[in-house]
CSV table of N, CA, C and O in Angstrom, one decimal:
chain,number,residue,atom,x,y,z
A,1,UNK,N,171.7,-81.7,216.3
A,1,UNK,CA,172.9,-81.5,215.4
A,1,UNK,C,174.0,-82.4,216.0
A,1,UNK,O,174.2,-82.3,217.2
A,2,UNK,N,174.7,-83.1,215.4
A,2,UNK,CA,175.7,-83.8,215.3
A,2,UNK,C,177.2,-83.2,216.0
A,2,UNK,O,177.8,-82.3,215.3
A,3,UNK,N,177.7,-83.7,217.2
A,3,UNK,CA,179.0,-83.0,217.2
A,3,UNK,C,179.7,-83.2,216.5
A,3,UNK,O,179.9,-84.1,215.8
A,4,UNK,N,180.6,-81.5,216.7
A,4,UNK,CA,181.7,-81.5,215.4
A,4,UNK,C,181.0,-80.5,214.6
A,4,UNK,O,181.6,-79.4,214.4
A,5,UNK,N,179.7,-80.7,213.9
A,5,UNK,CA,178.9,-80.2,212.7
A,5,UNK,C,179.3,-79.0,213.4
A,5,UNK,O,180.0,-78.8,214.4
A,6,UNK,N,178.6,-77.9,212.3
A,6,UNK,CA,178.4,-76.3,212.7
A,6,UNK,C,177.8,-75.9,212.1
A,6,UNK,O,177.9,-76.5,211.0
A,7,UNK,N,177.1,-75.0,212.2
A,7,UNK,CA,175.6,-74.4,211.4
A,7,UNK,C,176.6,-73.5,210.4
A,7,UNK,O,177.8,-73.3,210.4
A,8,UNK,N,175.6,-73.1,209.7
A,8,UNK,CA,176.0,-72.1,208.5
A,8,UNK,C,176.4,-70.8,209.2
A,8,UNK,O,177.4,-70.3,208.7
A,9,UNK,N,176.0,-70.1,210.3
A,9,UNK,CA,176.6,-69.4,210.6
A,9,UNK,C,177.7,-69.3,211.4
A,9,UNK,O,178.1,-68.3,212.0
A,10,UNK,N,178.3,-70.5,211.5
A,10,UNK,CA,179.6,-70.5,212.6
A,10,UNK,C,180.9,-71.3,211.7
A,10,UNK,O,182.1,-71.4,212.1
A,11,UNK,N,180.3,-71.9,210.5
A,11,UNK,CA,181.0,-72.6,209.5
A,11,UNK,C,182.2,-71.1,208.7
A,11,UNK,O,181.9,-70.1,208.0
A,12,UNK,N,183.4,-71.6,209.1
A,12,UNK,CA,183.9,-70.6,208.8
A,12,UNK,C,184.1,-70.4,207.1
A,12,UNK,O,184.4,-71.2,206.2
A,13,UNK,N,183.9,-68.8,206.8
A,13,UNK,CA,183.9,-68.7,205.3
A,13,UNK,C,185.6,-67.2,205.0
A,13,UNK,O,186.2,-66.3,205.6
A,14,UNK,N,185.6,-68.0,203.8
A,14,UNK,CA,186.7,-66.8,203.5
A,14,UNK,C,186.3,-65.7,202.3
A,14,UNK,O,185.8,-65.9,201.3
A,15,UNK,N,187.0,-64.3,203.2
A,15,UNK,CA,186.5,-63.4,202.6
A,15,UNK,C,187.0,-62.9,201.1
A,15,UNK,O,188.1,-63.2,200.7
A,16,UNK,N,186.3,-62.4,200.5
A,16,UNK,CA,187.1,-61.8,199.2
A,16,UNK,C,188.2,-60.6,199.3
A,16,UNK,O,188.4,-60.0,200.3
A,17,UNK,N,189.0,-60.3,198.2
A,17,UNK,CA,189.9,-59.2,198.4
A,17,UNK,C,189.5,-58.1,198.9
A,17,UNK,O,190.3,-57.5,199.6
A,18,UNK,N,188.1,-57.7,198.7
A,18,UNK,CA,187.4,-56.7,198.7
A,18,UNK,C,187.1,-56.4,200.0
A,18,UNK,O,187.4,-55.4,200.5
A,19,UNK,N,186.3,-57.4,200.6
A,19,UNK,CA,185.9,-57.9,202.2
A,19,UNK,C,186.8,-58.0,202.8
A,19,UNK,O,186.9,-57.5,203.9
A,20,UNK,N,188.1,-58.8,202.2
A,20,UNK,CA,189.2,-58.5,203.7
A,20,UNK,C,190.1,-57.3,204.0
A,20,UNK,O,191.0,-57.2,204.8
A,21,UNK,N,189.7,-56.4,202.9
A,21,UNK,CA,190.0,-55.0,203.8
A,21,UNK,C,189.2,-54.6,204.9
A,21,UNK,O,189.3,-53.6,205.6
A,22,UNK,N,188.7,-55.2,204.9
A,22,UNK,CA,187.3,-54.7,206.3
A,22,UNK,C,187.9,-55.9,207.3
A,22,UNK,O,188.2,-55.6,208.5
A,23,UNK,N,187.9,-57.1,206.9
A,23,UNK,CA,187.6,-58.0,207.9
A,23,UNK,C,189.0,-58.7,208.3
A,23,UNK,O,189.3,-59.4,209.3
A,24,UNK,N,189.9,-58.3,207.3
A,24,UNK,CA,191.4,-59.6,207.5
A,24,UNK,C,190.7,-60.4,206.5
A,24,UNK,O,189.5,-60.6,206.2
A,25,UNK,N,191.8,-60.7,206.1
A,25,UNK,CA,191.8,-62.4,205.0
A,25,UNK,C,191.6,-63.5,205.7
A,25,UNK,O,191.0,-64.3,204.9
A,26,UNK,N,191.7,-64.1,207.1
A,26,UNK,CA,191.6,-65.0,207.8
A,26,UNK,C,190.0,-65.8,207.7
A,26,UNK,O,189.0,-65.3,208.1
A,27,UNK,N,190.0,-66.5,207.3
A,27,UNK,CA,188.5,-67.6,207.3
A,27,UNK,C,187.8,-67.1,209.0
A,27,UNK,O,188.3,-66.9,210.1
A,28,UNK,N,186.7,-67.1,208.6
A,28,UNK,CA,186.2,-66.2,209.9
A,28,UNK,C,184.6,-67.0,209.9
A,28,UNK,O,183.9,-67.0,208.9
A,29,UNK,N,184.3,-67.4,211.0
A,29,UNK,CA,182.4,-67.5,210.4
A,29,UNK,C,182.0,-66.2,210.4
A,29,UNK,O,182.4,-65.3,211.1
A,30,UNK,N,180.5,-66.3,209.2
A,30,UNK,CA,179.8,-65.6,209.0
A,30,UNK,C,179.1,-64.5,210.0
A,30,UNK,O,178.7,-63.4,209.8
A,31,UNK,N,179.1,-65.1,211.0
A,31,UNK,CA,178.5,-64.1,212.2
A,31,UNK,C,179.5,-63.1,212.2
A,31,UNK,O,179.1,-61.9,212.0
A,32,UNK,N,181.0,-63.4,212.2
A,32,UNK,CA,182.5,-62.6,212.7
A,32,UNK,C,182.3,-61.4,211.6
A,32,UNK,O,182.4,-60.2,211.9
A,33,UNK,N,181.8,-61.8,210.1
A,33,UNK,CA,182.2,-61.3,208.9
A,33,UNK,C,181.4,-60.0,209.6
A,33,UNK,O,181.9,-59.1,210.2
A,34,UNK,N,179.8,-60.4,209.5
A,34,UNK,CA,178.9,-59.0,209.6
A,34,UNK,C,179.2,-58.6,211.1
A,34,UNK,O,178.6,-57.5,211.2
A,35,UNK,N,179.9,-59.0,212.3
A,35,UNK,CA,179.9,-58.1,213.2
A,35,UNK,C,181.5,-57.0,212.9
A,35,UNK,O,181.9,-56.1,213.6
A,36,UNK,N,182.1,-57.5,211.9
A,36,UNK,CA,183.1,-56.4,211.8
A,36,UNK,C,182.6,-55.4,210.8
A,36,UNK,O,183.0,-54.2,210.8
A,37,UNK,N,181.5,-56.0,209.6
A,37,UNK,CA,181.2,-55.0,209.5
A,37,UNK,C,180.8,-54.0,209.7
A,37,UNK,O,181.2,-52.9,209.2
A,38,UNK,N,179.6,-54.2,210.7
A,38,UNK,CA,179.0,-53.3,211.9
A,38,UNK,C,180.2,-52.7,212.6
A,38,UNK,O,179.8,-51.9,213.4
A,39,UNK,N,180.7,-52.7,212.6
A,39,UNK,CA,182.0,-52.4,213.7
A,39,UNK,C,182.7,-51.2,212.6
A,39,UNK,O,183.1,-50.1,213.0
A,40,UNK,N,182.7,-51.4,211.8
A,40,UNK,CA,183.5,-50.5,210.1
A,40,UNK,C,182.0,-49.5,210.4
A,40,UNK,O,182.1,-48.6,211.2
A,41,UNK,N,180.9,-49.7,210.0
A,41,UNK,CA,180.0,-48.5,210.1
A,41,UNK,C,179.7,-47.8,210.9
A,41,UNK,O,179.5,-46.6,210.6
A,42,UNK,N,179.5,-48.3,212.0
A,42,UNK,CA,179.4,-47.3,213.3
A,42,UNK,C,181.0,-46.6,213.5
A,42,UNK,O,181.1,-45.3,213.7
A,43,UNK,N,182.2,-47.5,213.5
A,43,UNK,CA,183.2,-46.5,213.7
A,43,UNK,C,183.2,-45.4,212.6
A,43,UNK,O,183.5,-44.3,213.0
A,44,UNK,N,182.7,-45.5,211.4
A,44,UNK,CA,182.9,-44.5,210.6
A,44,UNK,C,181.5,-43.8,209.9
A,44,UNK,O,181.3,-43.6,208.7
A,45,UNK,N,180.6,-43.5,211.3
A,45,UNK,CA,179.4,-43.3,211.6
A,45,UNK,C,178.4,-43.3,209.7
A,45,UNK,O,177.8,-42.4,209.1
A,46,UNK,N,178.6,-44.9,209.1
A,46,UNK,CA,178.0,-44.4,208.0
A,46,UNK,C,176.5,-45.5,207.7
A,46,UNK,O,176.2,-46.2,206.7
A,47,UNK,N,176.2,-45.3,208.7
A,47,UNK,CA,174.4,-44.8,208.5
A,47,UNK,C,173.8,-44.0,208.5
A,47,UNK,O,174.6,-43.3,209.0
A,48,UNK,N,173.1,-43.4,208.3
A,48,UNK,CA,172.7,-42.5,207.7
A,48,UNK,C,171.4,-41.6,208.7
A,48,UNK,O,170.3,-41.9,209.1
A,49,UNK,N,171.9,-40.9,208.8
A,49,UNK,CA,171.1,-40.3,210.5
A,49,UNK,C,169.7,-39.8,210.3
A,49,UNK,O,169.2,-39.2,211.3
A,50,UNK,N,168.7,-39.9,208.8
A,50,UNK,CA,167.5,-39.8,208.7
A,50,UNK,C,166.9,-40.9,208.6
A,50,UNK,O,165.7,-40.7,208.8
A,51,UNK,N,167.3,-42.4,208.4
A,51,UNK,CA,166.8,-43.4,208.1
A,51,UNK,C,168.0,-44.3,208.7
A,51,UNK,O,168.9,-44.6,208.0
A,52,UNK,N,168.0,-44.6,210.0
A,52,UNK,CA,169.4,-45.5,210.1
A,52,UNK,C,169.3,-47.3,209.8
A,52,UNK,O,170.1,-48.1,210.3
A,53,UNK,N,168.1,-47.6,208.8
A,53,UNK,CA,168.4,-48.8,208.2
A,53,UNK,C,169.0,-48.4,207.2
A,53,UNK,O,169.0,-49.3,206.4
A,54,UNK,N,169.7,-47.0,206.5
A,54,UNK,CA,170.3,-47.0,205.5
A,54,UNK,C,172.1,-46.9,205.3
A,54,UNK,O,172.6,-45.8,205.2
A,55,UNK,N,172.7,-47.8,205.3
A,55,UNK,CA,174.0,-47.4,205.1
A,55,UNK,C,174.6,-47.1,204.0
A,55,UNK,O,174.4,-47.8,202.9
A,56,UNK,N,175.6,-45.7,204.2
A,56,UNK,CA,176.4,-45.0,203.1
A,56,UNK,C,177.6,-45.9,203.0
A,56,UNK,O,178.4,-46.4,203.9
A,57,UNK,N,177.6,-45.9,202.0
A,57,UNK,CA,178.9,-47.0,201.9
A,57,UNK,C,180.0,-45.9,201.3
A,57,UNK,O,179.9,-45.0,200.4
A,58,UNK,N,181.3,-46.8,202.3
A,58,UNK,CA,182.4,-45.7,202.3
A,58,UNK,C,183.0,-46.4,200.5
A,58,UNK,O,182.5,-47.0,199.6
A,59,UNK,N,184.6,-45.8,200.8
A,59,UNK,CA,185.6,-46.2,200.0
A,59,UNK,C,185.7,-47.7,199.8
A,59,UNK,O,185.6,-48.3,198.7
A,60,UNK,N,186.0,-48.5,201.1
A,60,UNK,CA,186.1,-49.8,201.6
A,60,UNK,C,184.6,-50.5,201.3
A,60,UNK,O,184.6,-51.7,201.1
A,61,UNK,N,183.8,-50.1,201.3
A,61,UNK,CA,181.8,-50.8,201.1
A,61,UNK,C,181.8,-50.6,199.9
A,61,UNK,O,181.4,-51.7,199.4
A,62,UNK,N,182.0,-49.7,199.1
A,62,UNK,CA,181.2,-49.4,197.7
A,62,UNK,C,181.6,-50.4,196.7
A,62,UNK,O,180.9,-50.5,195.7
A,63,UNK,N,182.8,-51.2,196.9
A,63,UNK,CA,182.9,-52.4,196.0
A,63,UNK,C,182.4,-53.5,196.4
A,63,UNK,O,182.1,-54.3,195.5
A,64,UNK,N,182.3,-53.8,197.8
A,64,UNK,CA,181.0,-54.7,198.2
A,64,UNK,C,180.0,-54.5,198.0
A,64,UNK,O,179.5,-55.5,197.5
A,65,UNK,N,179.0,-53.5,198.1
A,65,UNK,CA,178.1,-53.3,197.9
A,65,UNK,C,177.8,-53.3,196.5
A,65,UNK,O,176.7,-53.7,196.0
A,66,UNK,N,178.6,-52.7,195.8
A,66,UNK,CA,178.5,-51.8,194.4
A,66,UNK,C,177.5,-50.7,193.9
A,66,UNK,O,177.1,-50.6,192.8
A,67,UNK,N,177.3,-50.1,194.9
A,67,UNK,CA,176.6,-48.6,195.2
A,67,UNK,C,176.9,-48.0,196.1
A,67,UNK,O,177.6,-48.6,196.9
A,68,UNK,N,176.6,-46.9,196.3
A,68,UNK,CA,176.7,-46.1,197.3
A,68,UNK,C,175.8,-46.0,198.8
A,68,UNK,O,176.3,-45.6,199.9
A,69,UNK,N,174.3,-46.7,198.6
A,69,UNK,CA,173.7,-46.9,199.8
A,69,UNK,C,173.0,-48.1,199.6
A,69,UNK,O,172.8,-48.5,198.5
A,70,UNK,N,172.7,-48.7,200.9
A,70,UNK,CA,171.9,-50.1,200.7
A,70,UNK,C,171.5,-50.1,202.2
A,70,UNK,O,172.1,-49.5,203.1
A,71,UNK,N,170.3,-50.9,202.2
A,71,UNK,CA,169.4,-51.3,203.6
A,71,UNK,C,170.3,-52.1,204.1
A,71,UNK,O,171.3,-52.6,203.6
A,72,UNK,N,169.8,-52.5,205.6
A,72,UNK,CA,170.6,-53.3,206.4
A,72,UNK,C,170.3,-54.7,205.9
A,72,UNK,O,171.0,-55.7,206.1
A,73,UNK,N,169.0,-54.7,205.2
A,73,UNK,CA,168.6,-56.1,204.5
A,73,UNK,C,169.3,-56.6,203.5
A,73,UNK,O,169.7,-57.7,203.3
A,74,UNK,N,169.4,-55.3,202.7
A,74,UNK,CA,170.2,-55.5,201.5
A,74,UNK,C,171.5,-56.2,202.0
A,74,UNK,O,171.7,-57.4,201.8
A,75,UNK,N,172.4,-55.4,202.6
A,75,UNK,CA,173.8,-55.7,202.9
A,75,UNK,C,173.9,-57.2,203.1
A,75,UNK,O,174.7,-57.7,202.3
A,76,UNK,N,173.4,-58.1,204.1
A,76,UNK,CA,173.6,-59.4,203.7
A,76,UNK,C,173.7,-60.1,202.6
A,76,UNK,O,174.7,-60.8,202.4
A,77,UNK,N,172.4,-59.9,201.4
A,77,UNK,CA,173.1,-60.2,200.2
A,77,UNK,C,173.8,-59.7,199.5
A,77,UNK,O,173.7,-60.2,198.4
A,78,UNK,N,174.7,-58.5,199.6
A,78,UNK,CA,175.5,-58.6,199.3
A,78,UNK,C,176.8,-59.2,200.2
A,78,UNK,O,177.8,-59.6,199.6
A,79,UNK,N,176.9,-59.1,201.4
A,79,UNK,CA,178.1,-59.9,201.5
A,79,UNK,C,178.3,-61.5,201.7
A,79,UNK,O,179.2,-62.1,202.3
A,80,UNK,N,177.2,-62.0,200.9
A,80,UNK,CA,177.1,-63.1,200.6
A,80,UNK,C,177.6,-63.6,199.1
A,80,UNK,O,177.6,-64.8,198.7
A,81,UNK,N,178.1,-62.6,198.4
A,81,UNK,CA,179.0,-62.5,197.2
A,81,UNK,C,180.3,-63.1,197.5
A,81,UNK,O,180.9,-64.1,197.0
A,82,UNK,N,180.6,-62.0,198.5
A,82,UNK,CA,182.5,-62.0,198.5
A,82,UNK,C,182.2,-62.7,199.5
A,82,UNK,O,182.1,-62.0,200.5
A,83,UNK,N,181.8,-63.9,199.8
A,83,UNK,CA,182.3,-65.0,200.7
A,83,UNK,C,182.0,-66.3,200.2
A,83,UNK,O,181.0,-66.8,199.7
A,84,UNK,N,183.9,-67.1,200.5
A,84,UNK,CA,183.3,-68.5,200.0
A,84,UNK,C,183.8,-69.7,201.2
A,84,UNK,O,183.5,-70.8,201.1
């Protein structure tokens, strides 16, 4: 890789209205995006304690997500919506 370049995950992306209630508005790379969101679910223990690849999505998730629960798989694509 070329100095300077940056891979897709360190290329910084900005969040949507929706996501930067979780993350700040600030252009952030993609790694920053999902470790705050991990940081939002475990602070607000909402995985789901029979299946913990399932997270309950709060007040702040359910318009990212646009449901109420989604896999840890899932959740990438969706926060690959609200980011540009």
């Amino acid at each position: 890789m070329a100095q300077g370049r940056q891979s897709g995950l360190q290329r910084p992306v900005t969040p949507s209205k929706e996501l930067a209630a979780i993350t700040g508005s600030a252009p952030l790379p993609r790694s920053q995006v999902v470790s705050k969101i991990w940081d939002h679910i475990r602070k607000n223990n909402l995985q789901n304690p029979q299946n913990k690849r399932e997270i309950i999505a709060d007040d702040k998730l359910r318009p990212i997500f646009g449901k109420d629960r989604v896999t840890m798989f899932e959740m990438n694509k969706h926060l690959s919506r609200h980011l540009s």
